[in-house]
Tab-separated table of C-alpha atoms in Angstrom:
chain	number	residue	atom	x	y	z
A	3	MET	CA	30.565	31.763	-16.536
A	4	ASP	CA	28.577	30.580	-19.496
A	5	LEU	CA	26.323	27.639	-18.701
A	6	ALA	CA	27.792	25.621	-21.483
A	7	ASP	CA	31.186	25.868	-19.796
A	8	SER	CA	29.960	24.512	-16.553
A	9	PRO	CA	31.657	21.139	-15.439
A	10	LEU	CA	28.669	20.456	-13.145
A	11	LEU	CA	26.226	20.932	-16.020
A	12	MET	CA	28.257	18.606	-18.154
A	13	ASP	CA	28.304	15.984	-15.196
A	14	VAL	CA	24.490	16.290	-14.838
A	15	ALA	CA	23.894	15.841	-18.499
A	16	ALA	CA	26.178	12.627	-18.573
A	17	PHE	CA	24.412	11.421	-15.428
A	18	CYS	CA	20.981	11.874	-17.079
A	19	ARG	CA	22.039	9.982	-20.134
A	20	LYS	CA	23.674	7.083	-18.222
A	21	HIS	CA	20.721	6.573	-15.941
A	22	SER	CA	17.872	7.537	-18.307
A	23	VAL	CA	16.719	10.059	-15.809
A	24	PHE	CA	14.519	11.735	-18.498
A	25	GLY	CA	12.839	10.281	-21.547
A	26	PRO	CA	12.858	12.044	-24.913
A	27	SER	CA	10.457	15.045	-25.006
A	28	GLU	CA	9.098	14.506	-21.534
A	29	ARG	CA	7.024	17.110	-19.699
A	30	VAL	CA	8.664	17.954	-16.429
A	31	VAL	CA	7.418	19.645	-13.244
A	32	ALA	CA	10.462	21.073	-11.473
A	33	ALA	CA	10.081	21.303	-7.731
A	34	VAL	CA	11.881	24.587	-6.793
A	35	SER	CA	12.084	25.807	-3.090
A	36	GLY	CA	14.429	28.661	-3.694
A	37	GLY	CA	17.365	26.988	-2.005
A	38	ALA	CA	20.660	26.465	-3.721
A	39	ASP	CA	19.941	22.788	-4.745
A	40	SER	CA	16.633	23.558	-6.369
A	41	LEU	CA	18.056	26.742	-8.100
A	42	CYS	CA	20.711	24.656	-9.547
A	43	LEU	CA	18.100	22.122	-10.757
A	44	LEU	CA	16.164	24.946	-12.415
A	45	LEU	CA	19.179	26.164	-14.260
A	46	CYS	CA	20.234	22.660	-15.341
A	47	LEU	CA	16.735	21.852	-16.625
A	48	HIS	CA	16.480	25.263	-18.373
A	49	TRP	CA	19.779	24.293	-20.203
A	50	LEU	CA	19.021	20.660	-20.811
A	51	GLY	CA	15.421	21.329	-21.889
A	52	PRO	CA	15.963	22.374	-25.537
A	53	ARG	CA	18.770	19.542	-25.822
A	54	LEU	CA	16.511	16.740	-24.631
A	55	GLY	CA	13.359	18.073	-25.917
A	56	LEU	CA	11.985	18.667	-22.298
A	57	GLN	CA	8.999	20.871	-21.538
A	58	VAL	CA	9.694	22.384	-18.098
A	59	ARG	CA	7.288	23.857	-15.713
A	60	VAL	CA	8.156	25.192	-12.208
A	61	ALA	CA	6.292	24.398	-9.036
A	62	HIS	CA	6.853	25.934	-5.632
A	63	VAL	CA	4.916	24.372	-2.625
A	64	HIS	CA	4.079	27.041	-0.031
A	65	HIS	CA	3.736	25.051	3.165
A	66	GLY	CA	2.079	27.892	5.195
A	67	LEU	CA	5.037	28.001	7.589
A	68	ARG	CA	7.621	30.694	8.431
A	69	GLY	CA	5.213	33.743	7.606
A	70	GLU	CA	6.801	36.436	5.440
A	71	ASP	CA	9.927	34.453	4.827
A	72	ALA	CA	7.852	31.851	3.108
A	73	ASP	CA	5.962	34.433	1.127
A	74	ALA	CA	9.296	35.929	-0.064
A	75	ASP	CA	10.528	32.376	-1.084
A	76	ALA	CA	7.490	31.988	-3.285
A	77	ALA	CA	7.936	35.447	-4.876
A	78	PHE	CA	11.599	34.692	-5.401
A	79	VAL	CA	10.936	31.392	-7.214
A	80	ALA	CA	8.174	33.035	-9.440
A	81	SER	CA	10.559	35.768	-10.453
A	82	GLN	CA	13.477	33.228	-11.172
A	83	ALA	CA	11.123	31.220	-13.364
A	84	ALA	CA	9.813	34.257	-15.340
A	85	ALA	CA	13.375	35.333	-15.932
A	86	LEU	CA	14.069	32.005	-17.678
A	87	GLY	CA	10.754	32.100	-19.505
A	88	LEU	CA	9.314	29.223	-17.671
A	89	PRO	CA	5.737	28.892	-16.350
A	90	CYS	CA	5.432	28.660	-12.656
A	91	GLU	CA	2.789	27.694	-10.115
A	92	VAL	CA	2.846	28.464	-6.366
A	93	ILE	CA	0.858	25.753	-4.507
A	94	PRO	CA	-0.294	26.547	-0.904
A	95	VAL	CA	-0.816	23.709	1.452
A	96	GLY	CA	-2.078	23.632	5.018
A	97	THR	CA	0.823	21.891	6.850
A	98	ASN	CA	-0.084	22.553	10.442
A	99	ALA	CA	-3.709	21.561	9.964
A	100	TYR	CA	-2.566	18.221	8.200
A	101	ALA	CA	-0.184	17.460	11.082
A	102	VAL	CA	-2.869	17.933	13.673
A	103	SER	CA	-5.563	15.881	11.678
A	104	HIS	CA	-3.132	13.035	10.849
A	105	ARG	CA	-1.310	13.038	14.133
A	106	CYS	CA	2.064	13.308	12.515
A	107	SER	CA	5.187	15.529	12.798
A	108	ILE	CA	5.327	18.808	10.837
A	109	GLU	CA	8.295	17.336	8.937
A	110	THR	CA	6.145	14.322	7.793
A	111	ALA	CA	3.120	16.545	7.157
A	112	ALA	CA	5.274	18.893	4.981
A	113	ARG	CA	6.707	16.043	2.969
A	114	ASP	CA	3.330	14.292	2.401
A	115	LEU	CA	1.539	17.528	1.263
A	116	ARG	CA	4.578	18.465	-0.956
A	117	TYR	CA	4.524	15.462	-2.996
A	118	ALA	CA	0.729	15.241	-3.161
A	119	ALA	CA	0.654	18.779	-4.413
A	120	LEU	CA	3.376	18.181	-6.958
A	121	ARG	CA	1.663	15.065	-8.245
A	122	ALA	CA	-1.698	16.897	-8.417
A	123	MET	CA	0.054	19.509	-10.511
A	124	LYS	CA	1.632	16.881	-12.727
A	125	ALA	CA	-1.801	15.297	-13.418
A	126	ARG	CA	-3.313	18.707	-13.977
A	127	VAL	CA	-0.918	19.822	-16.576
A	128	GLY	CA	-0.336	16.510	-18.150
A	129	ALA	CA	3.365	16.199	-17.080
A	130	ASP	CA	5.370	12.894	-17.125
A	131	CYS	CA	7.588	13.318	-14.141
A	132	ILE	CA	8.639	15.509	-11.346
A	133	ALA	CA	12.271	16.534	-10.856
A	134	THR	CA	13.704	17.302	-7.381
A	135	GLY	CA	17.081	18.698	-6.381
A	136	HIS	CA	18.084	15.937	-4.205
A	137	THR	CA	21.969	15.760	-3.927
A	138	GLU	CA	24.617	13.311	-2.885
A	139	ASP	CA	24.278	14.887	0.680
A	140	ASP	CA	20.612	14.096	0.713
A	141	GLN	CA	21.358	10.641	-0.380
A	142	ALA	CA	23.831	10.133	2.427
A	143	GLU	CA	21.373	11.491	4.998
A	144	THR	CA	18.663	9.236	3.636
A	145	VAL	CA	20.776	6.153	3.944
A	146	LEU	CA	21.466	6.987	7.657
A	147	LEU	CA	17.828	7.768	8.426
A	148	HIS	CA	16.783	4.467	6.888
A	149	LEU	CA	19.556	2.622	8.700
A	150	LEU	CA	18.528	4.070	12.136
A	151	ARG	CA	14.918	3.017	11.260
A	152	GLY	CA	16.005	-0.564	10.693
A	153	SER	CA	15.330	-0.570	6.962
A	154	GLY	CA	16.258	-3.539	4.745
A	155	LEU	CA	17.925	-3.567	1.332
A	156	ASP	CA	15.502	-1.379	-0.402
A	157	GLY	CA	15.427	1.181	2.292
A	158	LEU	CA	19.369	1.323	2.208
A	159	ALA	CA	19.308	1.624	-1.490
A	160	ALA	CA	17.624	4.989	-0.761
A	161	MET	CA	16.833	7.375	-3.737
A	162	ARG	CA	17.262	6.372	-7.325
A	163	PRO	CA	18.079	8.605	-10.248
A	164	ARG	CA	14.676	7.833	-11.700
A	165	ARG	CA	11.974	5.832	-9.867
A	166	GLY	CA	8.464	6.007	-11.250
A	167	ASP	CA	7.504	9.692	-11.656
A	168	LEU	CA	10.404	11.105	-9.731
A	169	ALA	CA	13.552	12.215	-11.476
A	170	ARG	CA	16.687	13.355	-9.520
A	171	PRO	CA	19.315	14.558	-11.950
A	172	LEU	CA	21.527	16.045	-9.134
A	173	LEU	CA	21.960	12.845	-7.227
A	174	THR	CA	25.810	12.767	-7.622
A	175	GLN	CA	26.430	16.529	-6.903
A	176	THR	CA	27.325	17.768	-3.547
A	177	ARG	CA	25.482	20.549	-1.669
A	178	GLN	CA	28.739	22.511	-1.789
A	179	ALA	CA	28.842	22.168	-5.624
A	180	THR	CA	25.148	23.350	-6.165
A	181	ALA	CA	25.907	26.448	-3.905
A	182	ALA	CA	29.113	27.186	-5.985
A	183	PHE	CA	27.171	26.767	-9.064
A	184	CYS	CA	24.570	29.245	-8.115
A	185	GLU	CA	27.241	31.763	-6.935
A	186	ALA	CA	29.176	31.516	-10.324
A	187	HIS	CA	25.862	32.430	-12.074
A	188	GLY	CA	24.943	35.342	-9.876
A	189	LEU	CA	22.167	33.668	-8.089
A	190	GLU	CA	21.636	34.300	-4.339
A	191	ALA	CA	19.669	31.348	-3.066
A	192	ARG	CA	17.100	31.729	-0.305
A	193	HIS	CA	18.011	30.396	3.048
A	194	ASP	CA	15.385	28.343	5.155
A	195	ARG	CA	16.297	28.588	8.868
A	196	SER	CA	14.186	25.628	9.609
A	197	ASN	CA	16.753	23.450	7.918
A	198	GLU	CA	19.130	24.159	10.942
A	199	ASP	CA	16.526	23.203	13.578
A	200	PRO	CA	17.924	19.928	15.163
A	201	ALA	CA	14.326	19.094	16.330
A	202	PHE	CA	13.814	17.686	12.800
A	203	ARG	CA	15.524	14.269	12.422
A	204	ARG	CA	17.061	14.936	8.981
A	205	ASN	CA	18.591	18.164	10.312
A	206	ALA	CA	20.065	16.425	13.318
A	207	VAL	CA	21.568	13.711	10.993
A	208	ARG	CA	23.036	16.557	8.850
A	209	SER	CA	24.400	18.732	11.653
A	210	GLN	CA	25.473	16.090	14.201
A	211	LEU	CA	25.706	12.536	12.926
A	212	LEU	CA	27.455	13.086	9.695
A	213	PRO	CA	30.085	15.372	11.058
A	214	ALA	CA	30.815	12.756	13.707
A	215	LEU	CA	31.178	10.044	10.942
A	216	GLU	CA	33.455	12.381	8.998
A	217	ARG	CA	35.995	12.099	11.850
A	218	PHE	CA	36.354	8.460	10.897
A	219	ASN	CA	36.100	8.951	7.136
A	220	PRO	CA	36.270	12.545	5.713
A	221	ARG	CA	34.551	11.266	2.718
A	222	ALA	CA	31.503	9.643	4.554
A	223	ARG	CA	28.915	11.276	2.490
A	224	GLU	CA	30.486	10.056	-0.718
A	225	ALA	CA	30.900	6.602	0.787
A	226	LEU	CA	27.264	6.322	2.012
A	227	ALA	CA	25.981	7.540	-1.367
A	228	ARG	CA	28.201	4.916	-3.168
A	229	CYS	CA	26.882	2.224	-0.792
A	230	ALA	CA	23.355	3.207	-1.829
A	231	ALA	CA	24.207	2.978	-5.506
A	232	LEU	CA	25.692	-0.540	-5.044
A	233	LEU	CA	22.799	-1.705	-2.931
A	234	ALA	CA	20.323	-0.344	-5.561
A	235	LEU	CA	21.769	-2.782	-8.105
A	236	ASP	CA	20.988	-5.754	-5.832
A	237	ALA	CA	17.618	-4.343	-4.832
A	238	ASP	CA	16.546	-3.706	-8.448
A	239	TYR	CA	17.476	-7.330	-9.494
A	240	LEU	CA	15.434	-8.713	-6.614
A	241	ARG	CA	12.526	-6.427	-7.567
A	242	ALA	CA	12.634	-7.772	-11.132
A	243	GLU	CA	12.489	-11.396	-9.760
A	244	ALA	CA	9.598	-10.322	-7.355
A	245	GLN	CA	7.666	-8.715	-10.342
A	246	THR	CA	7.992	-11.934	-12.299
A	247	ALA	CA	6.736	-13.973	-9.226
A	248	PHE	CA	4.039	-11.367	-8.615
A	249	ASP	CA	2.720	-11.691	-12.132
A	250	SER	CA	2.515	-15.607	-11.728
A	251	ALA	CA	0.693	-15.351	-8.286
A	252	VAL	CA	-1.979	-12.778	-9.164
A	253	VAL	CA	-5.312	-14.394	-9.561
A	254	PRO	CA	-7.848	-12.760	-11.880
A	255	ASP	CA	-10.727	-11.690	-9.896
A	256	ASP	CA	-13.770	-10.155	-11.592
A	257	ASP	CA	-15.167	-9.073	-8.244
A	258	ALA	CA	-11.898	-7.490	-6.993
A	259	GLN	CA	-13.452	-4.011	-6.854
A	260	GLY	CA	-10.207	-2.167	-6.384
A	261	GLY	CA	-8.352	-5.166	-4.761
A	262	LEU	CA	-6.285	-8.165	-5.801
A	263	SER	CA	-5.692	-11.751	-4.843
A	264	LEU	CA	-2.515	-13.772	-4.766
A	265	ALA	CA	-2.272	-17.542	-4.860
A	266	ARG	CA	-0.937	-18.706	-1.527
A	267	GLY	CA	0.629	-21.838	-2.867
A	268	PRO	CA	3.152	-20.210	-5.391
A	269	LEU	CA	3.761	-17.448	-2.771
A	270	GLY	CA	4.742	-19.911	-0.005
A	271	ARG	CA	7.364	-21.453	-2.368
A	272	LEU	CA	9.266	-18.328	-2.897
A	273	PRO	CA	12.439	-17.431	-0.972
A	274	ASP	CA	11.775	-15.036	1.853
A	275	ALA	CA	13.579	-12.093	0.106
A	276	VAL	CA	11.408	-12.466	-3.063
A	277	ARG	CA	8.160	-13.199	-1.234
A	278	TRP	CA	8.325	-10.105	0.959
A	279	ARG	CA	8.846	-8.125	-2.289
A	280	VAL	CA	5.912	-9.668	-3.874
A	281	LEU	CA	3.764	-8.639	-0.924
A	282	ARG	CA	5.173	-4.967	-1.198
A	283	LEU	CA	4.402	-4.917	-4.864
A	284	ALA	CA	0.760	-5.924	-4.070
A	285	VAL	CA	0.440	-3.053	-1.711
A	286	GLU	CA	2.132	-0.627	-3.925
A	287	GLN	CA	-0.363	-1.529	-6.688
A	288	LEU	CA	-3.266	-0.916	-4.096
A	289	PHE	CA	-1.871	2.309	-2.561
A	290	GLY	CA	-0.564	3.823	-5.725
A	291	ALA	CA	2.187	6.336	-6.007
A	292	GLY	CA	4.146	6.697	-2.628
A	293	GLY	CA	2.565	3.348	-1.339
A	294	ALA	CA	4.806	1.597	1.066
A	295	LEU	CA	4.748	-0.669	4.138
A	296	SER	CA	6.930	-1.045	7.191
A	297	ALA	CA	8.961	-4.164	7.504
A	298	ARG	CA	6.877	-5.059	10.484
A	299	MET	CA	3.630	-4.833	8.558
A	300	VAL	CA	5.122	-7.077	5.716
A	301	GLU	CA	6.041	-9.694	8.283
A	302	LYS	CA	2.537	-9.638	9.680
A	303	ILE	CA	1.029	-10.053	6.187
A	304	ASP	CA	3.530	-12.861	5.339
A	305	ARG	CA	2.399	-14.674	8.557
A	306	LEU	CA	-1.163	-14.273	7.639
A	307	ALA	CA	-0.534	-15.744	4.182
A	308	GLY	CA	1.207	-18.799	5.589
A	309	GLY	CA	-1.365	-19.594	8.324
A	310	GLU	CA	-4.287	-21.942	8.433
A	311	GLY	CA	-8.077	-21.268	8.148
A	312	GLY	CA	-9.450	-17.775	7.872
A	313	GLY	CA	-7.975	-14.510	9.281
A	314	GLY	CA	-7.425	-10.872	8.383
A	315	LEU	CA	-5.325	-7.865	8.962
A	316	ASP	CA	-6.036	-4.054	8.492
A	317	ILE	CA	-2.878	-2.888	6.619
A	318	GLY	CA	-3.699	0.939	6.359
A	319	ARG	CA	-5.129	3.484	4.013
A	320	GLY	CA	-8.550	1.739	4.394
A	321	PHE	CA	-7.225	-1.642	3.030
A	322	ARG	CA	-7.331	-5.071	4.513
A	323	ALA	CA	-5.592	-8.388	3.791
A	324	GLU	CA	-7.565	-11.458	4.329
A	325	ARG	CA	-6.590	-15.245	4.005
A	326	ARG	CA	-9.406	-16.943	2.069
A	327	GLY	CA	-8.803	-20.616	1.323
A	328	GLU	CA	-6.068	-20.798	-1.286
A	329	LEU	CA	-5.960	-17.070	-1.681
A	330	LEU	CA	-4.478	-14.070	0.062
A	331	HIS	CA	-6.976	-11.256	-0.842
A	332	PHE	CA	-6.286	-7.508	-0.545
A	333	PHE	CA	-9.443	-5.226	-0.729
A	334	ARG	CA	-11.074	-2.104	0.552
A	335	PRO	CA	-14.078	-3.074	2.878
A	336	ASP	CA	-15.840	0.168	2.015
A	337	LEU	CA	-16.086	-0.953	-1.756
A	338	HIS	CA	-17.765	-4.246	-0.656
A	339	PRO	CA	-21.385	-3.056	0.181
A	340	GLN	CA	-23.715	-4.971	2.545
A	341	LEU	CA	-24.968	-8.218	1.005
A	342	SER	CA	-28.621	-8.354	-0.338
A	343	GLU	CA	-30.006	-11.865	-0.801
A	344	ALA	CA	-30.140	-14.810	-3.212
A	345	ARG	CA	-31.912	-18.101	-3.135
A	346	LEU	CA	-29.959	-21.195	-2.398
A	347	PRO	CA	-30.860	-24.269	-4.339
A	348	ILE	CA	-30.930	-27.757	-2.767
A	349	PRO	CA	-28.944	-29.451	-4.152
A	350	GLY	CA	-27.007	-26.602	-6.063
A	351	ARG	CA	-24.505	-23.868	-5.818
A	352	ILE	CA	-24.389	-20.164	-5.808
A	353	LEU	CA	-21.800	-17.328	-5.673
A	354	PHE	CA	-22.643	-14.731	-3.120
A	355	GLY	CA	-20.426	-11.797	-2.491
A	356	GLU	CA	-17.058	-13.086	-1.523
A	357	TRP	CA	-18.347	-16.595	-0.876
A	358	ARG	CA	-19.443	-19.812	-2.835
A	359	LEU	CA	-22.079	-22.056	-1.213
A	360	GLU	CA	-22.966	-25.548	-2.361
A	361	THR	CA	-25.631	-27.858	-1.107
A	362	SER	CA	-26.301	-31.575	-1.306
A	363	ILE	CA	-28.898	-33.957	0.095
A	364	ILE	CA	-27.733	-36.855	2.263
A	365	PRO	CA	-29.496	-39.486	4.347
A	366	GLY	CA	-30.092	-38.739	7.986
A	367	ASP	CA	-27.965	-41.733	9.212
A	368	GLU	CA	-25.011	-40.361	7.092
A	369	ALA	CA	-25.480	-36.879	8.511
A	370	ARG	CA	-25.428	-38.397	12.049
A	371	ALA	CA	-22.287	-40.394	11.162
A	372	LEU	CA	-20.514	-37.217	10.053
A	373	LEU	CA	-21.328	-35.541	13.260
A	374	VAL	CA	-20.211	-38.466	15.392
A	375	ARG	CA	-16.894	-38.747	13.531
A	376	ARG	CA	-16.420	-34.931	13.705
A	377	GLU	CA	-15.919	-34.711	9.940
A	378	ILE	CA	-17.871	-31.381	9.756
A	379	THR	CA	-15.482	-28.513	9.563
A	380	GLY	CA	-16.225	-24.986	10.486
A	381	THR	CA	-17.484	-23.921	7.073
A	382	GLU	CA	-19.712	-26.954	6.613
A	383	VAL	CA	-22.926	-27.731	8.321
A	384	VAL	CA	-25.648	-30.450	8.236
A	385	CYS	CA	-29.361	-29.440	8.814
A	386	ASP	CA	-32.569	-31.461	9.115
A	387	ARG	CA	-34.091	-30.841	5.630
A	388	ASP	CA	-37.647	-30.726	6.820
A	389	ALA	CA	-36.763	-28.301	9.711
A	390	LEU	CA	-34.778	-26.084	7.295
A	391	GLY	CA	-37.765	-25.805	4.863
A	392	VAL	CA	-37.997	-23.965	1.714
A	393	PRO	CA	-37.217	-21.476	0.288
A	394	VAL	CA	-33.561	-21.263	1.653
A	395	ILE	CA	-32.344	-17.665	1.237
A	396	VAL	CA	-28.758	-16.433	1.716
A	397	ARG	CA	-28.461	-12.806	2.745
A	398	GLY	CA	-26.450	-10.313	4.743
A	399	ARG	CA	-27.210	-9.318	8.271
A	400	GLN	CA	-29.997	-7.030	9.187
A	401	PRO	CA	-30.768	-4.987	12.307
A	402	GLY	CA	-32.325	-7.132	15.022
A	403	ASP	CA	-31.260	-10.426	13.676
A	404	ARG	CA	-31.387	-13.293	16.215
A	405	LEU	CA	-31.073	-16.956	16.273
A	406	ARG	CA	-31.083	-19.927	18.797
A	407	PRO	CA	-27.593	-21.014	18.960
A	408	LEU	CA	-27.075	-24.830	19.135
A	409	GLY	CA	-26.126	-25.702	22.715
A	410	LEU	CA	-27.364	-22.525	24.361
A	411	VAL	CA	-30.844	-21.716	25.922
A	412	GLY	CA	-32.755	-19.111	24.293
A	413	THR	CA	-31.932	-16.614	21.470
A	414	LYS	CA	-28.941	-14.390	20.923
A	415	LYS	CA	-28.346	-11.374	18.707
A	416	VAL	CA	-26.294	-12.024	15.660
A	417	GLN	CA	-24.430	-8.780	16.326
A	418	ASP	CA	-23.453	-10.229	19.720
A	419	ILE	CA	-22.296	-13.476	18.217
A	420	LEU	CA	-20.129	-11.620	15.647
A	421	VAL	CA	-18.405	-9.663	18.428
A	422	ASP	CA	-17.985	-12.897	20.570
A	423	HIS	CA	-16.257	-14.653	17.646
A	424	LYS	CA	-14.054	-11.441	17.147
A	425	VAL	CA	-15.272	-11.037	13.432
A	426	PRO	CA	-13.722	-7.698	12.312
A	427	ARG	CA	-16.240	-4.870	12.048
A	428	ALA	CA	-15.385	-4.446	8.355
A	429	ALA	CA	-16.134	-8.094	7.585
A	430	ARG	CA	-19.462	-8.301	9.507
A	431	ASP	CA	-21.752	-7.093	6.712
A	432	ARG	CA	-19.977	-9.413	4.203
A	433	LEU	CA	-20.718	-12.641	6.162
A	434	PRO	CA	-23.565	-14.701	4.700
A	435	LEU	CA	-26.473	-15.812	6.813
A	436	VAL	CA	-28.494	-18.974	5.578
A	437	THR	CA	-32.144	-18.584	6.424
A	438	GLY	CA	-35.243	-20.716	6.060
A	439	PRO	CA	-38.951	-20.183	6.995
A	440	LEU	CA	-38.041	-20.544	10.719
A	441	GLY	CA	-35.478	-17.660	10.411
A	442	ILE	CA	-31.725	-17.734	10.427
A	443	ALA	CA	-30.423	-21.298	10.181
A	444	TRP	CA	-26.686	-20.625	9.985
A	445	ILE	CA	-24.214	-17.877	10.432
A	446	VAL	CA	-21.740	-19.102	7.890
A	447	GLY	CA	-18.642	-20.530	9.576
A	448	LEU	CA	-19.937	-19.692	13.046
A	449	VAL	CA	-23.165	-20.798	14.664
A	450	LEU	CA	-26.080	-23.223	13.690
A	451	ASP	CA	-29.564	-22.668	14.818
A	452	ALA	CA	-30.799	-25.403	17.236
A	453	ARG	CA	-34.044	-25.678	15.392
A	454	VAL	CA	-32.538	-27.029	12.166
A	455	ALA	CA	-29.975	-29.401	13.843
A	456	VAL	CA	-29.954	-32.970	12.893
A	457	THR	CA	-31.593	-35.265	15.484
A	458	GLU	CA	-32.223	-39.062	15.861
A	459	GLN	CA	-35.525	-38.417	13.990
A	460	THR	CA	-33.843	-36.802	10.890
A	461	THR	CA	-34.536	-38.955	7.796
A	462	GLU	CA	-33.061	-36.527	5.223
A	463	ALA	CA	-30.341	-33.804	5.728
A	464	VAL	CA	-28.943	-31.005	3.846
A	465	LEU	CA	-25.040	-30.695	3.764
A	466	ILE	CA	-24.018	-26.991	3.098
A	467	ARG	CA	-20.438	-26.242	2.353
A	468	ALA	CA	-19.219	-22.574	2.207
A	469	ALA	CA	-15.824	-21.346	1.069
A	470	ARG	CA	-14.368	-17.892	0.151
A	471	ALA	CA	-13.434	-17.194	-3.525
A	472	GLY	CA	-10.426	-19.408	-4.388
A	473	SER	CA	-11.066	-22.331	-2.185
A	474	ARG	CA	-12.351	-25.757	-3.530
A	475	LEU	CA	-15.655	-27.203	-2.618
A	476	ASN	CA	-16.650	-30.827	-3.175
A	477	CYS	CA	-20.305	-31.642	-2.204
A	478	PRO	CA	-21.424	-35.103	-3.208
A	479	ASN	CA	-24.183	-34.171	-5.517
A	480	PRO	CA	-24.660	-30.481	-6.549
A	481	PRO	CA	-25.739	-29.874	-10.064
A	482	VAL	CA	-22.990	-28.489	-12.415
């Protein structure tokens, strides 16, 4: 059969046009394993390439599993690409070692490494997208896997014809159709026996769960794929709404250092469905391609954003979310080095790392009244001006730092105080210390040194207020 006479090929071409699977003149990396689905993809792209102006390169990821069979798969793919006049790369990855080091299943390790290798090749050759041979059967399996995991709307919408750099032109074709297509064109696809092992979840869904569902509906695979397509319309609409809300909530931050900040006020006024998507968009921007969070982690970040005071949460991949006044800040602690030092003017204000500090001078009786009325918050402190002395320096912690906590006898290590107050390890080097000639006067937000405390003899006091970026300060008389 001539390729041009193939109904499957005509269907794929129409599907690509309808869903804009490929842009004009795109450079495509075709992921080819050697199975029927990927061989069908290879022939379709070979035929579509000249008609859509596509530049196609073939990639085969060798997972280092199955020994000689895997070597034969790689050689087979390379020979098929050569027969079509297409460049091909075989990319070896160490799946077993990755699974051990990342404490994940072989199935997860293979998937992670496969997409990482394909994206690395895409970047190396300057390609625009990666084409995969996912079919309607794969879509049905994905819907069920996500359903069993408790996914929401986005998960049940499953795979899209085109999402970011991933193109799936065969998404409406069945596995049976791709096998028939290969047979009609004289191609004997490779067979991976690991696809029959029920120890892998997807294989178990394919061999056990789907056949059971087909006893209730013989067209269960088609129904599940259709369900995903319908849900994708709703999910894409909500995502567009979330993108608009995200753009409005993002706060410019010149010191973001690879992070970002969201205004908590606008965030809190959003409907739950949109707000959760805004949080996902924030994390996707941080994590890059393939970035995703579980619904449980999104819920934790949402609770953090709606809480009071400070607070933080490690969200994975070295990133952290922290509530800072009016902002929800996402950042990588390793990109925020230990603080150095800066002089704190009295009265005056400074920016120091993630913090703003402002000082003012108030009479001693006013300072005592504030303490009696308990109007001093956790990020405010009053000090005896003479005891505090000059110069007043703000710095990060140093080995051996100690102070005399107000209310306790003797001195205590700053390190022990931070541990006692459950300050996350990643945040300890970013917490400012206010120091004077006597030593550390205040661990910002935590502990005041007894030697600088306001007493009955205090005639003049220094009011210090600290806040993370995005919070408002209002000292009585700091200079502008």
